[in-house]
Coordinates of C-alpha atoms in Angstrom, one line a residue:
M1 CA 16.3 83.8 -88.9
S2 CA 16.5 86.5 -86.2
K3 CA 19.5 87.0 -84.0
E4 CA 17.6 85.8 -81.0
T5 CA 16.6 82.5 -82.7
E6 CA 20.2 81.9 -83.8
L7 CA 21.3 82.4 -80.2
Y8 CA 18.5 80.1 -79.0
K9 CA 19.7 77.3 -81.4
L10 CA 23.3 77.8 -80.2
W11 CA 22.3 77.5 -76.6
C12 CA 20.3 74.3 -77.4
E13 CA 23.5 72.9 -78.8
K14 CA 26.0 74.1 -76.2
A15 CA 24.1 74.5 -72.9
V16 CA 24.0 70.9 -72.0
E17 CA 25.7 70.8 -68.6
D18 CA 22.7 71.9 -66.5
P19 CA 19.6 69.7 -67.0
D20 CA 17.4 72.6 -65.8
L21 CA 18.6 74.8 -68.6
V22 CA 18.1 72.0 -71.2
A23 CA 14.5 71.5 -70.0
E24 CA 13.8 75.2 -70.1
L25 CA 15.2 75.6 -73.6
K26 CA 13.1 72.7 -74.8
S27 CA 9.9 74.2 -73.1
V28 CA 10.2 77.5 -75.0
E29 CA 10.8 76.0 -78.5
G30 CA 8.6 77.9 -81.0
D31 CA 7.7 80.6 -78.5
D32 CA 9.1 83.7 -80.1
E33 CA 8.2 86.0 -77.2
A34 CA 9.9 83.8 -74.6
I35 CA 12.9 83.4 -76.8
L36 CA 13.2 87.1 -77.4
D37 CA 13.0 87.8 -73.6
R38 CA 15.9 85.4 -73.0
F39 CA 18.2 86.4 -75.8
Y40 CA 17.4 90.0 -76.9
R41 CA 20.4 91.3 -74.9
D42 CA 23.1 90.1 -72.5
L43 CA 22.8 90.7 -68.8
E44 CA 24.3 94.1 -68.1
F45 CA 27.3 94.2 -65.8
G46 CA 26.7 97.5 -63.8
T47 CA 28.6 99.0 -61.0
G48 CA 27.0 96.4 -58.7
G49 CA 27.6 93.4 -60.9
L50 CA 25.0 91.2 -62.4
R51 CA 21.4 90.6 -61.4
G52 CA 18.7 88.7 -63.3
V53 CA 16.2 85.9 -63.5
I54 CA 17.7 82.5 -63.0
G55 CA 17.3 80.5 -66.2
A56 CA 18.5 79.8 -69.8
G57 CA 19.7 82.5 -72.1
S58 CA 22.2 85.3 -72.4
Y59 CA 19.7 87.6 -70.5
R60 CA 19.4 85.1 -67.6
L61 CA 21.6 84.1 -64.7
N62 CA 23.1 80.6 -65.2
I63 CA 26.3 78.7 -65.0
Y64 CA 27.5 80.1 -68.4
T65 CA 26.8 83.8 -67.7
I66 CA 28.4 83.4 -64.3
R67 CA 31.5 81.8 -65.8
R68 CA 31.7 84.5 -68.5
A69 CA 31.4 87.3 -66.0
T70 CA 34.0 85.6 -63.7
Q71 CA 36.5 85.2 -66.6
G72 CA 36.2 88.9 -67.4
L73 CA 36.7 89.8 -63.7
A74 CA 39.7 87.4 -63.5
D75 CA 41.2 89.1 -66.6
Y76 CA 40.8 92.5 -64.9
V77 CA 42.3 91.2 -61.6
N78 CA 45.3 89.6 -63.3
Q79 CA 45.9 92.7 -65.4
T80 CA 45.8 94.9 -62.3
F81 CA 47.5 92.8 -59.6
K82 CA 50.2 90.1 -59.1
N83 CA 49.6 87.0 -57.0
A84 CA 46.0 88.0 -56.5
S85 CA 43.3 86.3 -54.4
V86 CA 39.6 86.7 -54.2
A87 CA 37.0 86.1 -51.5
I88 CA 33.6 84.5 -52.3
S89 CA 30.4 84.3 -50.4
Y90 CA 26.8 83.4 -51.2
D91 CA 23.2 83.5 -49.8
S92 CA 20.3 81.1 -49.6
R93 CA 19.0 81.7 -53.1
I94 CA 18.4 79.1 -55.7
K95 CA 21.8 77.9 -57.2
S96 CA 23.7 80.5 -55.1
D97 CA 26.1 77.7 -53.9
V98 CA 26.5 76.4 -57.4
F99 CA 27.3 79.9 -58.8
A100 CA 29.7 80.6 -56.0
K101 CA 31.6 77.3 -56.6
A102 CA 31.7 78.1 -60.3
T103 CA 33.2 81.5 -59.6
A104 CA 35.9 79.9 -57.4
A105 CA 36.6 77.3 -60.2
V106 CA 37.2 80.0 -62.8
M107 CA 39.3 82.1 -60.6
A108 CA 41.5 79.2 -59.7
A109 CA 41.9 78.2 -63.3
N110 CA 43.2 81.7 -63.9
G111 CA 45.8 81.5 -61.2
I112 CA 43.9 83.5 -58.6
K113 CA 43.6 82.0 -55.1
A114 CA 39.9 81.7 -54.2
Y115 CA 38.7 81.9 -50.6
I116 CA 35.2 80.7 -50.1
Y117 CA 32.9 80.3 -47.1
K118 CA 31.9 76.8 -46.2
E119 CA 28.3 77.8 -45.9
L120 CA 26.0 80.7 -46.8
M121 CA 27.1 84.0 -45.2
P122 CA 25.9 87.6 -45.2
T123 CA 27.1 90.3 -47.7
P124 CA 29.0 92.2 -45.0
C125 CA 31.0 89.0 -44.2
L126 CA 32.2 89.0 -47.8
S127 CA 33.3 92.6 -47.5
W128 CA 35.1 91.6 -44.2
A129 CA 36.8 88.6 -45.8
V130 CA 38.2 90.7 -48.6
R131 CA 39.8 93.1 -46.1
E132 CA 40.8 90.5 -43.5
L133 CA 42.4 88.1 -46.0
G134 CA 44.0 90.8 -48.1
C135 CA 42.2 89.9 -51.3
Q136 CA 42.2 92.0 -54.4
A137 CA 38.5 91.3 -55.2
G138 CA 35.4 89.7 -53.8
V139 CA 32.2 88.2 -55.2
M140 CA 28.9 87.9 -53.4
V141 CA 26.3 85.7 -55.0
T142 CA 22.9 87.2 -54.1
A143 CA 19.9 89.1 -55.4
S144 CA 19.4 90.8 -52.0
H145 CA 15.7 91.2 -51.4
N146 CA 14.4 90.3 -54.9
P147 CA 11.7 87.6 -55.5
A148 CA 12.9 84.0 -55.6
K149 CA 13.2 83.8 -59.4
Y150 CA 16.2 86.2 -59.2
N151 CA 19.8 85.8 -58.3
G152 CA 22.9 88.1 -58.7
Y153 CA 26.6 88.5 -58.7
K154 CA 28.0 91.5 -56.7
V155 CA 31.7 92.4 -57.2
Y156 CA 33.9 94.1 -54.7
G157 CA 37.3 95.7 -54.9
E158 CA 40.4 95.2 -52.7
D159 CA 39.0 97.8 -50.2
G160 CA 36.0 95.6 -49.5
C161 CA 33.7 98.1 -51.2
Q162 CA 31.6 97.4 -54.3
L163 CA 33.5 98.0 -57.4
T164 CA 34.0 101.6 -58.5
I165 CA 32.4 102.9 -61.7
D166 CA 35.8 103.1 -63.5
A167 CA 36.8 99.6 -62.5
A168 CA 33.3 98.2 -63.4
N169 CA 33.7 99.7 -66.9
V170 CA 37.0 97.9 -67.4
V171 CA 35.5 94.6 -66.2
T172 CA 32.6 95.1 -68.5
E173 CA 35.0 95.5 -71.5
K174 CA 36.7 92.3 -70.4
I175 CA 33.5 90.3 -70.1
E176 CA 32.3 91.4 -73.5
S177 CA 35.4 89.9 -75.1
V178 CA 34.7 86.5 -73.5
D179 CA 32.9 83.9 -75.6
M180 CA 29.9 82.5 -73.8
F181 CA 30.8 78.9 -74.5
G182 CA 34.5 78.0 -74.3
G183 CA 35.7 81.5 -73.4
A184 CA 36.0 80.9 -69.7
K185 CA 38.7 78.7 -68.1
F186 CA 37.7 76.6 -65.1
I187 CA 38.8 73.6 -63.1
D188 CA 37.0 71.1 -61.0
F189 CA 36.0 72.6 -57.7
E190 CA 37.2 69.6 -55.6
E191 CA 40.5 69.5 -57.5
G192 CA 40.9 73.2 -56.7
L193 CA 40.5 72.4 -53.0
K194 CA 43.1 69.6 -53.2
S195 CA 45.6 71.8 -55.0
G196 CA 45.2 74.7 -52.6
M197 CA 44.0 77.2 -55.2
I198 CA 40.6 77.1 -53.6
E199 CA 40.4 77.3 -49.8
Y200 CA 37.6 77.4 -47.3
I201 CA 37.4 80.5 -45.1
G202 CA 37.9 79.5 -41.4
Q203 CA 35.8 80.1 -38.3
D204 CA 38.5 82.4 -37.0
V205 CA 37.6 84.9 -39.8
I206 CA 33.9 84.8 -38.8
D207 CA 34.8 85.2 -35.1
K208 CA 37.0 88.3 -35.8
Y209 CA 34.1 89.8 -37.8
L210 CA 31.7 89.3 -34.8
D211 CA 34.3 90.9 -32.5
K212 CA 34.5 93.9 -34.8
V213 CA 30.7 94.2 -34.8
A214 CA 30.5 94.1 -31.0
E215 CA 33.1 96.9 -30.8
Q216 CA 30.6 99.3 -32.4
G217 CA 28.4 99.0 -29.2
I218 CA 27.9 102.1 -27.0
H219 CA 25.9 100.8 -24.0
T220 CA 26.2 97.1 -24.4
D221 CA 26.7 96.8 -20.7
L222 CA 23.1 97.8 -20.1
V223 CA 21.6 95.2 -22.5
A224 CA 21.7 92.0 -20.4
D225 CA 19.7 93.5 -17.5
S226 CA 17.2 95.5 -19.7
G227 CA 14.8 92.6 -20.1
L228 CA 14.5 93.3 -23.8
K229 CA 12.5 90.7 -25.6
V230 CA 13.0 90.2 -29.4
V231 CA 11.3 88.4 -32.2
Y232 CA 13.6 87.8 -35.2
T233 CA 13.2 86.6 -38.7
P234 CA 16.1 86.0 -41.1
L235 CA 13.5 85.6 -44.0
N236 CA 15.0 82.2 -44.9
G237 CA 18.4 83.9 -45.5
T238 CA 21.9 84.2 -44.1
G239 CA 21.2 86.2 -41.0
N240 CA 20.1 83.4 -38.7
K241 CA 23.5 82.4 -37.3
P242 CA 25.4 85.7 -37.2
V243 CA 22.5 87.9 -35.9
R244 CA 21.6 85.4 -33.2
A245 CA 25.3 85.1 -32.3
I246 CA 25.8 88.9 -31.9
L247 CA 22.5 89.3 -29.9
K248 CA 23.7 86.6 -27.6
K249 CA 27.1 88.2 -27.4
I250 CA 25.7 91.5 -26.1
G251 CA 23.4 89.7 -23.5
I252 CA 20.0 89.5 -25.0
K253 CA 18.4 86.4 -23.5
E254 CA 15.0 86.3 -25.1
V255 CA 15.2 86.0 -28.8
T256 CA 12.3 84.1 -30.5
V257 CA 13.0 83.2 -34.2
V258 CA 10.1 82.9 -36.6
P259 CA 10.1 79.1 -37.3
E260 CA 8.8 79.2 -40.8
Q261 CA 11.5 81.6 -41.9
E262 CA 14.4 80.3 -39.7
N263 CA 16.2 78.0 -42.1
P264 CA 17.7 78.8 -45.6
D265 CA 15.2 78.4 -48.4
G266 CA 15.6 80.1 -51.8
N267 CA 11.9 79.6 -52.6
F268 CA 10.9 81.9 -49.7
P269 CA 7.6 80.0 -49.3
T270 CA 6.1 82.4 -46.7
C271 CA 7.4 85.7 -48.1
P272 CA 7.3 86.0 -51.9
F273 CA 9.1 89.3 -51.6
P274 CA 11.7 88.8 -48.9
N275 CA 12.2 92.5 -48.5
P276 CA 12.0 94.0 -45.0
E277 CA 10.8 97.3 -46.6
I278 CA 7.5 95.5 -47.4
K279 CA 4.9 94.8 -44.7
E280 CA 4.0 91.4 -46.3
A281 CA 7.5 90.1 -45.7
L282 CA 7.0 90.7 -42.0
A283 CA 3.6 89.1 -41.8
K284 CA 4.8 85.8 -40.1
G285 CA 6.9 87.8 -37.7
L286 CA 3.9 90.1 -36.8
E287 CA 1.8 87.0 -36.3
L288 CA 4.3 85.7 -33.8
C289 CA 4.4 89.0 -32.0
E290 CA 0.7 88.6 -31.1
S291 CA 1.6 85.7 -28.8
V292 CA 5.2 86.5 -27.7
K293 CA 4.6 90.3 -27.1
P294 CA 8.2 91.4 -27.8
D295 CA 9.6 94.8 -27.4
L296 CA 10.9 94.6 -30.9
L297 CA 10.5 92.7 -34.2
L298 CA 13.7 92.4 -36.3
A299 CA 13.7 91.2 -39.9
T300 CA 16.9 90.9 -42.1
D301 CA 16.8 90.3 -45.8
P302 CA 18.3 87.1 -47.4
D303 CA 21.8 88.4 -47.7
C304 CA 21.5 90.2 -44.3
D305 CA 22.6 93.6 -45.4
R306 CA 19.3 95.3 -44.6
V307 CA 17.1 95.2 -41.5
G308 CA 13.5 96.3 -40.9
I309 CA 11.8 96.6 -37.5
A310 CA 8.3 96.8 -35.9
V311 CA 7.6 98.0 -32.4
P312 CA 4.6 97.7 -30.1
A313 CA 2.0 100.5 -29.9
P314 CA -0.2 101.2 -26.8
D315 CA -3.2 99.4 -28.3
G316 CA -1.2 96.2 -28.7
S317 CA -0.6 96.4 -32.4
Y318 CA 2.9 96.6 -34.0
V319 CA 4.1 99.7 -35.9
L320 CA 6.6 99.4 -38.8
F321 CA 9.4 102.0 -38.9
S322 CA 10.8 103.2 -42.2
G323 CA 14.5 103.0 -43.1
N324 CA 14.7 106.8 -42.9
E325 CA 13.2 106.7 -39.4
V326 CA 15.5 104.0 -38.0
G327 CA 18.6 105.6 -39.6
A328 CA 17.8 109.0 -38.1
M329 CA 17.1 107.4 -34.7
L330 CA 20.4 105.5 -34.8
L331 CA 22.3 108.7 -35.8
K332 CA 20.7 110.6 -33.0
Y333 CA 21.4 107.8 -30.5
I334 CA 25.1 107.5 -31.6
C335 CA 25.7 111.2 -31.5
Q336 CA 23.9 111.8 -28.3
E337 CA 25.5 108.9 -26.3
R338 CA 29.0 109.1 -27.7
T339 CA 29.0 112.8 -26.9
A340 CA 27.8 112.1 -23.4
L341 CA 30.4 109.4 -22.9
G342 CA 33.2 111.5 -24.4
T343 CA 33.9 108.9 -27.2
M344 CA 32.9 111.0 -30.1
P345 CA 35.9 111.5 -32.5
K346 CA 37.3 114.9 -33.4
N347 CA 35.6 116.2 -36.5
P348 CA 33.1 113.3 -36.8
V349 CA 31.7 112.3 -40.2
A350 CA 28.3 110.7 -41.1
V351 CA 27.3 109.8 -44.7
K352 CA 23.9 109.5 -46.4
T353 CA 22.6 109.1 -49.9
I354 CA 20.8 111.9 -51.8
V355 CA 17.5 110.1 -51.5
T356 CA 17.8 109.8 -47.7
T357 CA 16.0 112.0 -45.2
D358 CA 17.3 115.5 -44.5
I359 CA 16.2 115.3 -40.9
C360 CA 19.7 113.9 -40.2
R361 CA 21.2 117.2 -41.4
K362 CA 19.6 118.9 -38.4
I363 CA 20.9 116.1 -36.1
A364 CA 24.4 116.4 -37.5
E365 CA 24.4 120.2 -37.1
E366 CA 23.4 119.9 -33.4
Y367 CA 26.3 117.6 -32.6
G368 CA 28.9 119.1 -34.9
V369 CA 29.0 116.2 -37.3
E370 CA 30.1 116.7 -40.9
L371 CA 27.3 115.2 -43.0
R372 CA 28.3 114.0 -46.5
N373 CA 25.8 113.5 -49.3
V374 CA 26.5 110.8 -51.9
L375 CA 24.7 109.1 -54.8
T376 CA 22.3 106.3 -54.3
G377 CA 24.2 103.0 -53.5
F378 CA 26.0 102.0 -50.4
K379 CA 29.3 101.7 -52.4
F380 CA 29.4 105.5 -52.4
I381 CA 29.2 105.5 -48.6
G382 CA 31.9 102.9 -48.5
E383 CA 34.0 105.1 -50.8
Q384 CA 33.8 108.0 -48.3
I385 CA 35.1 105.7 -45.6
G386 CA 38.0 104.8 -47.9
F387 CA 38.8 108.5 -48.4
L388 CA 39.0 108.9 -44.7
E389 CA 41.1 105.8 -44.3
K390 CA 43.7 107.0 -46.9
D391 CA 44.2 110.1 -44.7
N392 CA 44.5 107.9 -41.6
E393 CA 41.2 109.3 -40.3
A394 CA 38.8 106.3 -40.6
D395 CA 37.9 106.7 -36.9
R396 CA 36.2 110.0 -37.8
Y397 CA 33.4 107.9 -39.5
I398 CA 30.6 107.3 -37.0
F399 CA 27.6 106.2 -39.2
G400 CA 26.2 105.9 -42.7
Y401 CA 22.9 104.9 -44.0
E402 CA 20.4 104.9 -46.9
E403 CA 16.6 105.0 -46.8
S404 CA 16.4 101.5 -48.1
Y405 CA 17.1 100.0 -44.7
G406 CA 20.9 99.8 -45.0
Y407 CA 23.1 101.0 -42.1
L408 CA 26.7 100.8 -41.1
A409 CA 28.6 101.9 -37.9
G410 CA 32.3 101.4 -38.0
S411 CA 34.8 101.1 -40.8
Y412 CA 35.6 97.4 -40.5
V413 CA 33.5 96.6 -43.6
R414 CA 32.5 98.8 -46.6
D415 CA 28.9 97.7 -47.2
K416 CA 25.7 98.0 -45.2
D417 CA 25.6 95.5 -42.4
A418 CA 22.4 94.2 -40.9
V419 CA 24.3 92.3 -38.2
V420 CA 25.7 95.5 -36.7
A421 CA 22.5 97.3 -37.4
S422 CA 20.5 94.6 -35.6
M423 CA 22.8 94.9 -32.6
L424 CA 22.6 98.7 -32.4
I425 CA 18.9 98.8 -32.8
C426 CA 18.5 96.3 -30.0
E427 CA 21.0 98.2 -27.9
M428 CA 19.2 101.5 -28.5
A429 CA 15.9 99.9 -27.6
A430 CA 17.4 98.4 -24.4
F431 CA 18.9 101.8 -23.5
Y432 CA 15.7 103.7 -24.0
R433 CA 13.8 100.9 -22.1
T434 CA 16.0 101.6 -19.0
K435 CA 15.0 105.2 -19.3
G436 CA 11.3 104.3 -19.5
I437 CA 11.1 105.3 -23.1
T438 CA 9.7 103.1 -25.9
L439 CA 11.0 103.2 -29.4
L440 CA 7.7 104.6 -30.5
Q441 CA 8.1 107.5 -28.0
A442 CA 11.7 108.0 -29.1
R443 CA 10.5 108.4 -32.7
E444 CA 7.9 111.0 -31.6
N445 CA 10.6 112.8 -29.6
L446 CA 12.7 113.0 -32.8
Y447 CA 9.9 114.5 -34.8
N448 CA 9.0 116.9 -32.0
E449 CA 12.6 118.1 -31.8
Y450 CA 13.5 118.3 -35.5
G451 CA 10.2 118.5 -37.5
N452 CA 7.7 116.1 -39.2
Y453 CA 9.7 114.7 -42.1
L454 CA 7.8 112.2 -44.1
H455 CA 9.4 110.1 -46.8
S456 CA 8.2 107.3 -49.1
Q457 CA 9.4 105.4 -52.1
E458 CA 7.4 104.1 -55.0
S459 CA 8.6 101.6 -57.6
F460 CA 7.1 101.2 -61.1
Q461 CA 7.8 97.9 -62.8
C462 CA 9.2 97.9 -66.3
E463 CA 9.7 94.3 -67.2
G464 CA 11.2 92.9 -70.4
A465 CA 12.6 94.5 -73.6
S466 CA 9.7 97.0 -73.8
G467 CA 10.1 97.9 -70.2
M468 CA 13.8 99.0 -70.6
E469 CA 12.7 101.3 -73.5
K470 CA 9.9 102.7 -71.4
M471 CA 12.3 103.7 -68.6
K472 CA 14.5 105.5 -71.1
E473 CA 11.6 107.3 -72.6
I474 CA 10.3 108.4 -69.1
M475 CA 13.7 109.8 -68.1
A476 CA 14.2 111.5 -71.5
G477 CA 10.7 113.1 -71.3
L478 CA 11.3 114.4 -67.8
R479 CA 14.6 116.0 -68.8
T480 CA 13.2 117.8 -71.9
N481 CA 9.8 118.6 -70.6
G482 CA 9.7 118.3 -66.9
P483 CA 6.8 119.4 -64.7
K484 CA 6.5 123.0 -63.4
E485 CA 4.7 121.8 -60.3
I486 CA 4.0 118.5 -58.5
G487 CA 1.1 118.0 -56.2
G488 CA 0.3 121.7 -56.2
L489 CA 3.8 122.7 -55.2
K490 CA 6.0 124.6 -57.6
V491 CA 9.3 123.2 -58.7
T492 CA 12.0 125.6 -57.4
V493 CA 15.2 123.7 -58.4
F494 CA 15.8 121.0 -61.0
A495 CA 18.9 118.9 -60.8
D496 CA 20.1 116.4 -63.5
Y497 CA 23.0 114.3 -62.2
K498 CA 23.5 112.8 -65.7
V499 CA 24.9 116.1 -66.9
S500 CA 26.0 117.3 -63.4
E501 CA 23.8 120.4 -63.6
Q502 CA 21.4 122.1 -61.2
T503 CA 19.0 124.9 -62.3
D504 CA 17.3 127.5 -60.1
I505 CA 13.9 127.8 -61.8
A506 CA 13.2 131.4 -60.6
T507 CA 16.5 132.9 -61.8
G508 CA 17.6 130.3 -64.4
A509 CA 21.0 130.2 -62.7
K510 CA 22.9 127.0 -63.2
T511 CA 25.2 125.3 -60.8
V512 CA 27.7 122.4 -61.5
L513 CA 27.0 119.3 -59.3
T514 CA 30.1 117.8 -57.8
L515 CA 28.9 114.2 -57.4
P516 CA 29.7 111.6 -60.2
K517 CA 27.3 111.5 -63.1
S518 CA 24.3 109.3 -62.6
D519 CA 20.9 108.8 -64.2
V520 CA 19.1 110.7 -61.4
L521 CA 16.7 113.7 -61.6
V522 CA 15.7 115.8 -58.6
F523 CA 12.7 118.2 -58.4
E524 CA 13.0 120.4 -55.3
L525 CA 9.6 122.0 -54.4
E526 CA 8.1 124.6 -52.2
Q527 CA 7.8 123.9 -48.5
G528 CA 10.9 121.8 -48.4
A529 CA 9.3 119.0 -50.4
S530 CA 11.0 117.1 -53.2
V531 CA 10.6 114.3 -55.7
I532 CA 13.6 112.3 -56.9
I533 CA 13.5 109.7 -59.7
R534 CA 16.0 107.2 -61.1
P535 CA 15.9 103.9 -62.9
S536 CA 17.1 101.0 -60.7
G537 CA 20.6 99.8 -61.5
T538 CA 19.8 96.2 -60.7
E539 CA 16.1 95.7 -61.3
P540 CA 13.6 96.3 -64.1
K541 CA 11.9 99.2 -62.3
I542 CA 12.0 103.0 -62.0
K543 CA 12.0 104.4 -58.5
A544 CA 10.5 107.7 -57.2
Y545 CA 11.3 109.1 -53.8
Y546 CA 9.0 111.6 -52.1
T547 CA 9.8 114.0 -49.3
A548 CA 7.1 116.1 -47.5
I549 CA 7.6 118.3 -44.4
G550 CA 4.7 119.6 -42.3
D551 CA 4.0 121.3 -39.0
T552 CA 2.1 118.2 -38.0
R553 CA 2.2 114.6 -39.1
A554 CA -1.2 114.9 -40.7
A555 CA -0.1 117.9 -42.8
A556 CA 3.0 116.1 -44.0
E557 CA 0.8 113.0 -45.0
K558 CA -1.5 115.2 -47.0
T559 CA 1.3 116.7 -48.9
E560 CA 2.9 113.3 -49.5
A561 CA -0.4 111.9 -50.9
A562 CA -0.7 114.8 -53.3
L563 CA 2.9 114.4 -54.5
K564 CA 2.4 110.7 -55.2
A565 CA -0.9 110.9 -57.0
D566 CA 0.2 113.7 -59.3
F567 CA 3.7 112.3 -60.1
K568 CA 2.2 108.9 -60.9
K569 CA 0.0 110.7 -63.6
I570 CA 3.1 112.6 -64.9
L571 CA 4.9 109.3 -65.4
G572 CA 2.0 107.7 -67.1
F573 CA 1.4 104.8 -64.7

C-alpha cells in the first residue's frame, strides 16, 4: 500500500467533522491519481503562509490543515512572546469565515487572545489591526486574486508585515511537529467569546484606519468640486464598504458600483479569475462604463490589497493601465505635488521590487528621492518601512509599489493597500481633471518625459506533482545552461539571487548581491531590456517578467513581442 493510500484511509477515518470533506473523500475512492494529488505532500508553509485548493487531504486547505498550521504558529508565538495576542481577518472566499474562526479557536486554546473582525475585511485592515491593537501576530484568511477553488492563510508579525523568512522557517518547523489529527488544541468559538479569549474588533479600529488612509491625501480639497465620476467593482470581495467609505470621505459624489460584483460571493460567478490584472475580471465594469461614461473604472481584488483601473479614450473605449504604469504615475504625482506644496520629507524614500519598472528610477532621481530595490513580495517593502521606523524616520517613506497592482503610501500599515491606492488614484484623476488633463494624457506625458518603458508578465501553469518537478527542472536548466541571447538581444548580465551572485557576461566579473537569497534569475539584455523569471511562492506557476525600452511605443512593443516569443520557446512551453 502506498503512502498516499495509507493517508487517504486515515483521513477517511478521522476527517469526519466536515461533511464536505467526507463526501469528497468518498468520491475519489479508488481513483489513484486523485488520491495522489491530495496526499503526495503537505501544503507548504512559505514566507506568505499557506495557499491551496479547498478540499480534503494534506495537500488541500481544510479545517484540519488550518488548525495544524495555527497550532504551529501558536507554539512559535508562545515561545517568542508573553501574554500574546493575535489579530484575524478574512475575505469573501469559500470557508474563509470558517477558517478564521477555527484560527481564533486554536489561538484561544493556547492562551493567546484572539481579536477577529465581525465581518470580512481587507488585508490592509488586518495589518492595521495588528499594529493598532498591539498584537504579536496576525492571520489573514485569503487567496487574494486566485480562482474560487483556492483559499489561503497569510501570517503577519508584530510589525504588521508578513512574516520574515527566518520567522517563517521557525513556524514551519513547529507546524511539522504537529499531528494532523489531535495535535492542535482548540475550544468552541462561542465559548471563547464568552470567556474573553476571543474578542470582536470594534468599529473604532476601522474608523481609525480610514482616518489614516485619508491622511495620505495631497489634494483632497479639490476632489469634491472636480466632478469626477467613478465606476467601481469590488469583484465580490472585501473592498465594497471601505473603498466606498473613503471615496465618500474625500468628496466623490458619483460612484456607481457594478451590481453583479457588489456583494461578497466566494464563487465569483461573473469573474472566474477575480484578478484586476486580467481584462476578463473587469468585463462587467467595462460594460457598465458604456452607459455610465465615468472618468475612471476602479477594480479591487477580493482581499482589497490590489487595484486595477481603466480610463476613457477619445474614441469612447476604455483603456486598461498596467500596475507599472499606475505605480509610476502615482510616484510622479506624489513627488511633484508634495514638492510643490513643501510637504516632501527630508531625504524621502520610495521602494519597489526588482521586477517593477525602472522608469521610477528616473522619477526618483528628478525629485531627489532615494529609491530602494527589494525582492518580489510586498513584505520586503514593508520591511524597509520597518527599518526606517526603527531609526525614527518612518516619515521619510513616501510610496512603495510592485508591478502586480499593489501600492502603499504612508507607514500606518505594512502591506499593499487598495483602499489608499483607490483614494490616491481618484485624487490624482480629479487633480489632473481640474488642469484639463486626462489620465490617458498624463500617462503619455510620463512616457514623453522619461522614455517608452514597456513591461509585461507571463505565467506558465505547472499544476500537480509533476508541475512542481517541472518548475525545478526549468530553474535548474536556466542556471546551468542559460540562453546567450533572448529575442535577438544578447545577455549582458546574469544574476542568480539563489546564490547571491551577478555575472558580467563580457568580462566574467562576478559581484555579490546584497538582497536575501531567493529563487530568482535575471537576464539583463542589450538596449536596457531584461527578462526575470521566478517560481511563484504561492501558486503552481512559474512567472516571467519582460522589460523593453524603445524610442517609440511601437519600437518597445516590437522588442517585447520578440522577447516573449523566444523565451517561451526556451522554457519549453
